[in-house]
mmCIF file of C-alpha atoms and ligand atoms in Angstrom:
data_model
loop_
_atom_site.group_PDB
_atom_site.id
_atom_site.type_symbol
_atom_site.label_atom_id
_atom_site.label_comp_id
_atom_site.label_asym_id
_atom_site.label_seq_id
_atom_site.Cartn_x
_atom_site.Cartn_y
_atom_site.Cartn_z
ATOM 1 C CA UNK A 1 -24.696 -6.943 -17.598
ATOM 2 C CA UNK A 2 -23.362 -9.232 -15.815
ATOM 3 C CA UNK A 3 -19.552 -8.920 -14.290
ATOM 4 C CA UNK A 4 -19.222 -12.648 -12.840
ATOM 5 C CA UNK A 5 -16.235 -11.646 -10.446
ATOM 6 C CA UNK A 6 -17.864 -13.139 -7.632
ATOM 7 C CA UNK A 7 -14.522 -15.270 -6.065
ATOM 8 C CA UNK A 8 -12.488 -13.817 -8.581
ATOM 9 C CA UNK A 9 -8.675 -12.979 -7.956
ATOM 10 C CA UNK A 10 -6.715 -9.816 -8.793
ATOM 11 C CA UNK A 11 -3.317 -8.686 -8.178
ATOM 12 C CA UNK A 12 -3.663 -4.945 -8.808
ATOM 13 C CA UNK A 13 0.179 -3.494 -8.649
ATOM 14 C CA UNK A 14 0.918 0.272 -7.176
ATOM 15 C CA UNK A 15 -2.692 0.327 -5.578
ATOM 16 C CA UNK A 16 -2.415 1.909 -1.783
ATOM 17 C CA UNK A 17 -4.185 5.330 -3.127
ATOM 18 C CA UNK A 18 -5.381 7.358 -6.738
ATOM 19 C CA UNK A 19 -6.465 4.514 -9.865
ATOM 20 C CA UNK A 20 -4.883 1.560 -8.446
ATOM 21 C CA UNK A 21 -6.502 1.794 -5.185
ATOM 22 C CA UNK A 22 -9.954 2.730 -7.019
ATOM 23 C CA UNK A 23 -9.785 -0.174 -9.000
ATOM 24 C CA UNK A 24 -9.500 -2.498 -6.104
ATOM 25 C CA UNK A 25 -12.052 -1.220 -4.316
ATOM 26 C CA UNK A 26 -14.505 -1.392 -7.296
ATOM 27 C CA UNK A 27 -13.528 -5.151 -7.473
ATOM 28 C CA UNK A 28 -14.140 -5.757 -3.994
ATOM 29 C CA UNK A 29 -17.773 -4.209 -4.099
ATOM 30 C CA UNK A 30 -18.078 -6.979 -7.159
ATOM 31 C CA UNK A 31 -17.266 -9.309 -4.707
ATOM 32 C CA UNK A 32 -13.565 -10.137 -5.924
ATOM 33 C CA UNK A 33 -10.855 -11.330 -3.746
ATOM 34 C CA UNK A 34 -7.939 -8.340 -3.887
ATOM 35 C CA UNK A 35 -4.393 -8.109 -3.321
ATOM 36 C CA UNK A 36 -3.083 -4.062 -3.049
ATOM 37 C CA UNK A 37 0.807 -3.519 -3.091
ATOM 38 C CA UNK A 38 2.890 -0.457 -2.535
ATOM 39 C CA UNK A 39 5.883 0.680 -0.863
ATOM 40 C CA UNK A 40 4.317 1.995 2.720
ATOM 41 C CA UNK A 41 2.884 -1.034 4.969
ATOM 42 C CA UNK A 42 1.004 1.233 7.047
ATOM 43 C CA UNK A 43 -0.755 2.863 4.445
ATOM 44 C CA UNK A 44 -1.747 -0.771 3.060
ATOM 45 C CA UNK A 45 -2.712 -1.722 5.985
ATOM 46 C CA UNK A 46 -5.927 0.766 6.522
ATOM 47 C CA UNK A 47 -6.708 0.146 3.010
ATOM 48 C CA UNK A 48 -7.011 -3.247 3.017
ATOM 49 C CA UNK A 49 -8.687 -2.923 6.508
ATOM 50 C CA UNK A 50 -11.193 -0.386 4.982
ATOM 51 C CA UNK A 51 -11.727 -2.761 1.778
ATOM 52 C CA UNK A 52 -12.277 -5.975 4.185
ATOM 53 C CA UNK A 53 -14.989 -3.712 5.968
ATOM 54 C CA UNK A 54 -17.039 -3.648 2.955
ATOM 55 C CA UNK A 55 -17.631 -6.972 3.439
ATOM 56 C CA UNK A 56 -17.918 -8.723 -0.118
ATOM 57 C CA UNK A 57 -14.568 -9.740 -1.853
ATOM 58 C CA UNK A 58 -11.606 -10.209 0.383
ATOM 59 C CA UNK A 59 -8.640 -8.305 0.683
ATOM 60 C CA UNK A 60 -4.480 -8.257 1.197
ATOM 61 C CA UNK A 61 -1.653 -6.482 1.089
ATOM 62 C CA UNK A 62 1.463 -7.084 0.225
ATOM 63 C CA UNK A 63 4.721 -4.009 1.080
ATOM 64 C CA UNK A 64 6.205 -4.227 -2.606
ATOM 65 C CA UNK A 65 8.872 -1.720 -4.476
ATOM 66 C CA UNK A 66 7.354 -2.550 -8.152
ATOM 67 C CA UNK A 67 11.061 -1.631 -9.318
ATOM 68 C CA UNK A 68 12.437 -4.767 -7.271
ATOM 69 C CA UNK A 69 12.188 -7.830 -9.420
ATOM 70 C CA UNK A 70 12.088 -10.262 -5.877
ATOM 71 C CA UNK A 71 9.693 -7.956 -4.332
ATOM 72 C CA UNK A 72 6.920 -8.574 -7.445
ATOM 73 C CA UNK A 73 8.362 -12.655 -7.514
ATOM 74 C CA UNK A 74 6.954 -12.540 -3.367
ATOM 75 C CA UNK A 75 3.898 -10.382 -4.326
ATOM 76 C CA UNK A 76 3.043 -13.087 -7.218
ATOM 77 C CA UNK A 77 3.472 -15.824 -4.440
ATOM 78 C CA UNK A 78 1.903 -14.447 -1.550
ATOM 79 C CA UNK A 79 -1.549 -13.707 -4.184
ATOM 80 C CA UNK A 80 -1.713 -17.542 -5.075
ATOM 81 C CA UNK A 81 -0.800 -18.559 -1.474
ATOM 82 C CA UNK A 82 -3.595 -16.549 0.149
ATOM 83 C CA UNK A 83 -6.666 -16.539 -2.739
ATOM 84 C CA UNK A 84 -5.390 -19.366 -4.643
ATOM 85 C CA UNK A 85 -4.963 -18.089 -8.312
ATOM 86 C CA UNK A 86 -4.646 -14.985 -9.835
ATOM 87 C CA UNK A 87 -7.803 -14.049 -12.470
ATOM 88 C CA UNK A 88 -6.670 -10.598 -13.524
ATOM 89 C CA UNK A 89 -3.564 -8.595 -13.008
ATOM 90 C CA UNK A 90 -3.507 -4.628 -13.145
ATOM 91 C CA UNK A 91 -0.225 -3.590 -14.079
ATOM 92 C CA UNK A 92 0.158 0.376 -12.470
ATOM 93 C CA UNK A 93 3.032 2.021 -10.899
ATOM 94 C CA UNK A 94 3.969 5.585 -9.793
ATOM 95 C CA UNK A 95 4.366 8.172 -12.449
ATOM 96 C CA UNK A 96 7.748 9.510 -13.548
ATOM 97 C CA UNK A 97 9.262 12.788 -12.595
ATOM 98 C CA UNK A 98 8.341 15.511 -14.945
ATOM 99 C CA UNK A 99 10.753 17.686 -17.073
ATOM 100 C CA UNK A 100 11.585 18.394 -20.678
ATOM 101 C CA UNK A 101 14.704 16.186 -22.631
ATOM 102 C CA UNK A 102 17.359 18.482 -21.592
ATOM 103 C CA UNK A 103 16.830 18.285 -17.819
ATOM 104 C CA UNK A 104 16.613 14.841 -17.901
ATOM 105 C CA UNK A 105 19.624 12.373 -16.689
ATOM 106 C CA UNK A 106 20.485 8.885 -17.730
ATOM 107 C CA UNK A 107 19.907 7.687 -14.248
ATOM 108 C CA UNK A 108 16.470 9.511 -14.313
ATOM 109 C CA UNK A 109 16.104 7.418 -17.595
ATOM 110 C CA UNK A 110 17.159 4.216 -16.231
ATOM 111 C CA UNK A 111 14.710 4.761 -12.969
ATOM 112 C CA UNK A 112 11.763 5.530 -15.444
ATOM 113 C CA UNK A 113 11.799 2.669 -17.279
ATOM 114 C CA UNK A 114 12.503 0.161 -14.451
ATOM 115 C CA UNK A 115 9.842 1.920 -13.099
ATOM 116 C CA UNK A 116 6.852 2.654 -16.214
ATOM 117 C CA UNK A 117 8.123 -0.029 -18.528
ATOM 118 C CA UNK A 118 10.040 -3.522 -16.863
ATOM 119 C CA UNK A 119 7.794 -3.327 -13.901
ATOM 120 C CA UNK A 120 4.842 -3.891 -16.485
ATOM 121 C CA UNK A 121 7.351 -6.534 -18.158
ATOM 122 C CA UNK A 122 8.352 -8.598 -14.887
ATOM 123 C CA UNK A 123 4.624 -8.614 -13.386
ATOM 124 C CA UNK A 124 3.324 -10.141 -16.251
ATOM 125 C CA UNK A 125 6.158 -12.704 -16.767
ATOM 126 C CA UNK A 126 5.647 -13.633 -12.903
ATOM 127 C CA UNK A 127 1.576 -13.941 -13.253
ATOM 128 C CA UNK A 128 1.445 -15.459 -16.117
ATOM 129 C CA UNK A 129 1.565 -18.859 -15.232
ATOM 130 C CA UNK A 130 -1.650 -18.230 -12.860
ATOM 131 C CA UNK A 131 -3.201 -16.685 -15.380
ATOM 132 C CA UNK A 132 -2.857 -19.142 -18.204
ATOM 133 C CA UNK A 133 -4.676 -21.783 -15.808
ATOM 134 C CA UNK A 134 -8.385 -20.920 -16.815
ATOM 135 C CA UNK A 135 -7.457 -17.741 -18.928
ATOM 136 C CA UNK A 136 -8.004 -14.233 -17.596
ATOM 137 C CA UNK A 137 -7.577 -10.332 -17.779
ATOM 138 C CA UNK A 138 -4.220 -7.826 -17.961
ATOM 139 C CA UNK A 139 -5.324 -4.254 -17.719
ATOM 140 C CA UNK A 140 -2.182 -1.667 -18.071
ATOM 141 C CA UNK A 141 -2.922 1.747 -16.461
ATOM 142 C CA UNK A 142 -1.020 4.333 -18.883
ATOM 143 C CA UNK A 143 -1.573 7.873 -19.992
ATOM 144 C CA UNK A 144 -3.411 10.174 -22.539
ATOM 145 C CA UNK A 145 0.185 10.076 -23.730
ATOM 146 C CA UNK A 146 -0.364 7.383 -25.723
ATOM 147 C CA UNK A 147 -2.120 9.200 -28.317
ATOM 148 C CA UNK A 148 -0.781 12.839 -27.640
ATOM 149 C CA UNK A 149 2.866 13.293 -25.885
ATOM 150 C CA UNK A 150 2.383 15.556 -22.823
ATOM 151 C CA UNK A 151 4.777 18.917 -22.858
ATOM 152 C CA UNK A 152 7.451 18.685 -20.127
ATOM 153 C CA UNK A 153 7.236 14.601 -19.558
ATOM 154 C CA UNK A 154 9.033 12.999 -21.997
ATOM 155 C CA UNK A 155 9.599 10.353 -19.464
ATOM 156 C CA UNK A 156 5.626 9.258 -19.959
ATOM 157 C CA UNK A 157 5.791 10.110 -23.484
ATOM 158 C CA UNK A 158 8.258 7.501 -24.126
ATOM 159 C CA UNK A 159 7.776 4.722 -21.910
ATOM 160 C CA UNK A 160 3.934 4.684 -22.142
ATOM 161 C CA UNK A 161 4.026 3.872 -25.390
ATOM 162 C CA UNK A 162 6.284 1.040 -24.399
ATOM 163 C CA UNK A 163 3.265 -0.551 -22.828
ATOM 164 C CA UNK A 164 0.898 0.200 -25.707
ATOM 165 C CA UNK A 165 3.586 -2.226 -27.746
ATOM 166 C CA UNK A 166 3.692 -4.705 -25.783
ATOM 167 C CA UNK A 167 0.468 -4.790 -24.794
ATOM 168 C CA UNK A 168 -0.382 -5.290 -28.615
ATOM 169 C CA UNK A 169 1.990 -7.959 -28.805
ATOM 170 C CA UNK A 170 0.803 -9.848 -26.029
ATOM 171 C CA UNK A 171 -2.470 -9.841 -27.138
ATOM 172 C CA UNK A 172 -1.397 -12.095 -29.910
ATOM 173 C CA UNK A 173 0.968 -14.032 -28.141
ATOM 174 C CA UNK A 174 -1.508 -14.958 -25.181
ATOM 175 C CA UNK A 175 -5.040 -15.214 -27.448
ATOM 176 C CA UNK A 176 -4.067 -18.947 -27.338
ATOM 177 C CA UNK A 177 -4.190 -18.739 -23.327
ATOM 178 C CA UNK A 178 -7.904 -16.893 -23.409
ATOM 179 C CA UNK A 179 -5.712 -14.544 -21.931
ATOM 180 C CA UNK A 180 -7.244 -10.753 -22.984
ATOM 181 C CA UNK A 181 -4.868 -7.552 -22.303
ATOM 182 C CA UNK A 182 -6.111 -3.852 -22.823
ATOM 183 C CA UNK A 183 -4.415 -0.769 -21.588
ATOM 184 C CA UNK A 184 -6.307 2.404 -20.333
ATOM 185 C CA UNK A 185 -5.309 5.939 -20.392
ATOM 186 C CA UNK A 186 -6.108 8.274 -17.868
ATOM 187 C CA UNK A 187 -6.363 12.043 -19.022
ATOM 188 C CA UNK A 188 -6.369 14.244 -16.081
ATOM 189 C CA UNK A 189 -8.225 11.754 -13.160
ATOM 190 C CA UNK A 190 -8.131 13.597 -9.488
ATOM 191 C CA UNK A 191 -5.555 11.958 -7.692
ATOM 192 C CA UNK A 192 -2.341 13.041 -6.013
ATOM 193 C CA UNK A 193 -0.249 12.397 -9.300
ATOM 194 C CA UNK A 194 -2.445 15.242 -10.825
ATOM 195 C CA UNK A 195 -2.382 17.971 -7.961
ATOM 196 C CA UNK A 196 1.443 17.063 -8.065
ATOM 197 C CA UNK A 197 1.902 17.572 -12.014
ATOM 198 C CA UNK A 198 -0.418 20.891 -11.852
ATOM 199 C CA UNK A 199 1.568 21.952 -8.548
ATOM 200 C CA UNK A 200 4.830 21.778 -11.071
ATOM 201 C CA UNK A 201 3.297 23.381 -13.647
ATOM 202 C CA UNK A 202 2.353 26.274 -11.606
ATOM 203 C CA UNK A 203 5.900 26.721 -9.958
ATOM 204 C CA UNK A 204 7.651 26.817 -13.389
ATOM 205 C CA UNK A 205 4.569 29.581 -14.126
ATOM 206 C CA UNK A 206 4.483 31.181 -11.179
ATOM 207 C CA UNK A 207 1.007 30.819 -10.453
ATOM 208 C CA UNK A 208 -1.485 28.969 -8.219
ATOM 209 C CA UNK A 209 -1.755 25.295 -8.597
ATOM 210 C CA UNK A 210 -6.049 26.598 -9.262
ATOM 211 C CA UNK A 211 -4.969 28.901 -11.806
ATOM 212 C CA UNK A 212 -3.555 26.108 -13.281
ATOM 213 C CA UNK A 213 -6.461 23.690 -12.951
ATOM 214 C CA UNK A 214 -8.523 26.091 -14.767
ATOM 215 C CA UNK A 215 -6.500 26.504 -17.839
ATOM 216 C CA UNK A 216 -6.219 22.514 -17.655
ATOM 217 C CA UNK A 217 -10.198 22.356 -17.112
ATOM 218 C CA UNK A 218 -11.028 24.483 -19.609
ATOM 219 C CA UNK A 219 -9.257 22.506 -22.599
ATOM 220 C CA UNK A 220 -11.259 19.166 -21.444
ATOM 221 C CA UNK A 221 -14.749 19.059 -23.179
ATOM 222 C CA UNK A 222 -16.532 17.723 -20.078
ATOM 223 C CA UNK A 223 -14.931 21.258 -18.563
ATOM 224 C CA UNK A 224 -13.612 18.742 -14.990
ATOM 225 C CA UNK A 225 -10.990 16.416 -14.039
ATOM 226 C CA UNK A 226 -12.476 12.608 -13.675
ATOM 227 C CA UNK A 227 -12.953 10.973 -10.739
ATOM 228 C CA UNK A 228 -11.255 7.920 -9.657
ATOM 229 C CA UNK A 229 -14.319 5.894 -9.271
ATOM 230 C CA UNK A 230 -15.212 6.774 -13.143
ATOM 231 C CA UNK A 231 -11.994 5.759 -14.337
ATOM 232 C CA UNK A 232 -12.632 2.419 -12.145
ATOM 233 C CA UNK A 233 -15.774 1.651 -13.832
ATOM 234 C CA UNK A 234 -14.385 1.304 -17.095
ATOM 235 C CA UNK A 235 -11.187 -0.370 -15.449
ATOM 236 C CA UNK A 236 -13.359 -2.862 -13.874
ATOM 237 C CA UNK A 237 -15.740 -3.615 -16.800
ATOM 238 C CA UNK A 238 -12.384 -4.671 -18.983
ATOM 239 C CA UNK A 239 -10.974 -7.066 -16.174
ATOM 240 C CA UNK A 240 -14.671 -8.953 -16.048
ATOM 241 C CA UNK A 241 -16.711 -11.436 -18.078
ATOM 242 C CA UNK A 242 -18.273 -8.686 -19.736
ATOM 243 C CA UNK A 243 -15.678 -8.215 -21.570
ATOM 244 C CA UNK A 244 -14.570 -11.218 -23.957
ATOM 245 C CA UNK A 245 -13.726 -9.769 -27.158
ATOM 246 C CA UNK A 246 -11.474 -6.838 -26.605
ATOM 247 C CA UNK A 247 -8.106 -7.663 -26.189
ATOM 248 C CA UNK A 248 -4.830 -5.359 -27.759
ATOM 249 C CA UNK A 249 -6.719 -1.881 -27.508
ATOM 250 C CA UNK A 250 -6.125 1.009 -25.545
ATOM 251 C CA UNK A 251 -8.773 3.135 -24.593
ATOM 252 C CA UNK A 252 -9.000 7.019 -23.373
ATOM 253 C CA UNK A 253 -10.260 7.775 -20.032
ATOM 254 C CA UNK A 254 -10.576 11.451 -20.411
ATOM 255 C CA UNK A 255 -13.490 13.915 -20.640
ATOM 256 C CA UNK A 256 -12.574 14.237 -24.150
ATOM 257 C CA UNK A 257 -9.181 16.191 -23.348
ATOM 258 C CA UNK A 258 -7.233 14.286 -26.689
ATOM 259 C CA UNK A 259 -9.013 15.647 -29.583
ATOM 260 C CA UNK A 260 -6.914 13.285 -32.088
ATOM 261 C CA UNK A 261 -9.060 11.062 -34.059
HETATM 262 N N1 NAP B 301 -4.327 10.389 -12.411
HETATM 263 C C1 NAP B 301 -4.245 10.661 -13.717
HETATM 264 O O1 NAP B 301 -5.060 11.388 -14.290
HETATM 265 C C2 NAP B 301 -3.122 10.084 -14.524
HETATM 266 C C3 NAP B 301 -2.924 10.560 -15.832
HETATM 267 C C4 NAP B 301 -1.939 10.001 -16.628
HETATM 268 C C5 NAP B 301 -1.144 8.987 -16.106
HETATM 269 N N2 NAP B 301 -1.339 8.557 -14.834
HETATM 270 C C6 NAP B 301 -0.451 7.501 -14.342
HETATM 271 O O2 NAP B 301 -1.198 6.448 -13.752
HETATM 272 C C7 NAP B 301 -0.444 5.877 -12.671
HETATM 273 C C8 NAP B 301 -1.287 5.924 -11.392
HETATM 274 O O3 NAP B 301 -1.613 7.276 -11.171
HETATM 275 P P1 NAP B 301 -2.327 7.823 -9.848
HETATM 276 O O4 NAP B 301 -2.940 9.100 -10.262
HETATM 277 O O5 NAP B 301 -3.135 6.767 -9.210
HETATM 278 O O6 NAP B 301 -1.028 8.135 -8.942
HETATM 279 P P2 NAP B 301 -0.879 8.271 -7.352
HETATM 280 O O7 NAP B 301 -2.122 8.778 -6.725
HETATM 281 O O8 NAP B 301 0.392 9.028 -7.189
HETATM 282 O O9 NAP B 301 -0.669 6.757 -6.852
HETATM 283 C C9 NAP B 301 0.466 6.043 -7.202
HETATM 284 C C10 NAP B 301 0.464 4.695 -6.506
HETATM 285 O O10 NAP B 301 1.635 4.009 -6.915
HETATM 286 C C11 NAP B 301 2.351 3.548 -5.759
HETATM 287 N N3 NAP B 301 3.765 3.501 -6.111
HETATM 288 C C12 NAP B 301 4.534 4.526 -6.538
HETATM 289 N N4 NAP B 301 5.789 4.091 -6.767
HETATM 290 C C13 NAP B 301 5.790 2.759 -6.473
HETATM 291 C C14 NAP B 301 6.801 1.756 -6.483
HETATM 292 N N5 NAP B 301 8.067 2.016 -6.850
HETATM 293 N N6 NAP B 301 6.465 0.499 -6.104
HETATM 294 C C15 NAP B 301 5.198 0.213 -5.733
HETATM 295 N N7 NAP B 301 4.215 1.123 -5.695
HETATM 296 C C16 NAP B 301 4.512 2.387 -6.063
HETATM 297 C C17 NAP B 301 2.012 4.555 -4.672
HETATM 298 O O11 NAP B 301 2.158 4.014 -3.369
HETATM 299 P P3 NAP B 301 3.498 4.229 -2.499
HETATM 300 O O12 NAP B 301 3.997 5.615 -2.803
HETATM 301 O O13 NAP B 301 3.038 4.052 -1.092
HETATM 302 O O14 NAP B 301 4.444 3.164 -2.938
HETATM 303 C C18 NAP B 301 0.519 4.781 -4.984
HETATM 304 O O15 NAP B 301 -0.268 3.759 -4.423
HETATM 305 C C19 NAP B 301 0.836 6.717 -12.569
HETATM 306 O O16 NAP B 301 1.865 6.097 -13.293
HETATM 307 C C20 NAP B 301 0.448 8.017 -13.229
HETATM 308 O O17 NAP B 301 1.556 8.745 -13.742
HETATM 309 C C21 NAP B 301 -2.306 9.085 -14.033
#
């Protein structure tokens, strides 16, 4: 199969550590160029140090709050400045803060979506100029939510499927542009985000965080949490030339967890 991302571009938002970070390290060892973005410099630093040591596709980083609409407007331009074009775009960000409706603020609201939802919104409106030049790829990383809301995070729940309508829009709206957009949901993929949600779940149990990863294990078919490097692979095949017909889906990255047909 062949991936043809050789000297290929991406701008892959929220991607210091967990998915993001997988992702652009699977496009490096394809041999694509790779800009990484988060809030912490230093962290971005060794990454993009580490991913220049593999030595195929290139690699930058740019210190970016994905909730500030300059911050993505300099992260657009520094991506064209240093590779010259932007291929594919990997809209991510930082999950939300779990808890049920009633614990919920407005301001906890209004940070959510600036965060899960208009961050998706403003990255695409700033690449998209780049990316209309020879066509090219938007991937949105989302959640099993999508198909199933998760108890206690109504914040994903809603917003998510934000991105799932949009995405679906888009997909019409930029077919004329050779412009394909997918988004991919994670189920339970080993990362931080996950040991954080199961460390919450345990506190309002009063059990272990491992106690917890068993019950969660044991209601995925595959019987383990993913790893980020499997969730990449699919990630990765979506963004290349291997993939020129989908465009508007979302797809389940998730041991089988969501049993809805
Ligand atoms: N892992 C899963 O199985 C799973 C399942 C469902 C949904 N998801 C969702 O998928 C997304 C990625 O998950 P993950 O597991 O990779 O999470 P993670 O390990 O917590 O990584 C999150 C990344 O986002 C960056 N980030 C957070 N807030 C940001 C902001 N305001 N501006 C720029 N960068 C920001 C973080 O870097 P800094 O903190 O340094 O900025 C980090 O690089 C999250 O939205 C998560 O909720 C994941």
């Amino acid at each position: 199969m062949e991936l043809n991302l050789h000297g290929k571009t991406a701008l892959v938002a929220a991607s210091s550590q967990g998915l993001g970070f997988a992702i652009a390290e699977r496009l490096v060892r394809e041999g694509a160029n790779v800009m990484i973005s988060g809030r912490e410099v230093e962290k971005l630093k060794q990454k993009a140090c580490y991913l220049e040591s593999i030595g195929l596709g290139k690699a930058a980083y740019q210190k970016t709050d994905i909730t500030n609409a300059e911050d993505i407007k300099r992260l657009v331009n520094l991506t064209v400045e240093t590779f010259g074009g932007i291929d594919m775009l990997v809209n991510n960000a930082g999950g939300p803060p779990a808890g049920s409706f009633e614990e919920l603020t407005d301001e906890e609201w209004q940070d959510s979506f600036e965060l899960n939802l208009l961050s998706y919104v403003r990255m695409t409106r700033a690449a998209l100029p780049y990316l209309k030049h020879e066509g090219g790829k938007i991937l949105n990383i989302a959640s099993s939510s999508i198909k199933e809301p998760i108890p206690g995070l109504v914040l994903s729940n809603t917003f998510r499927t934000g991105i799932v309508g949009l995405s679906k829009t888009l997909a019409t709206e930029l077919a004329p542009y050779n412009i394909l957009i997918n988004t991919i949901a994670p189920g339970r993929i080993a990362t931080d985000r996950v040991k954080h949600l199961d460390q919450v779940n345990a506190d309002r149990q009063g059990i272990d965080r491992e106690e917890i990863e068993l019950q969660v294990k044991a209601g995925i078919p595959l019987k383990r949490y993913g790893t980020p490097e499997e969730f990449a692979n699919f990630a990765v095949f979506l963004l290349s030339a291997a993939n020129s017909y989908m465009t508007g889906s979302s797809f389940l990255v998730d041991g089988g967890m969501i049993k809805a047909i």
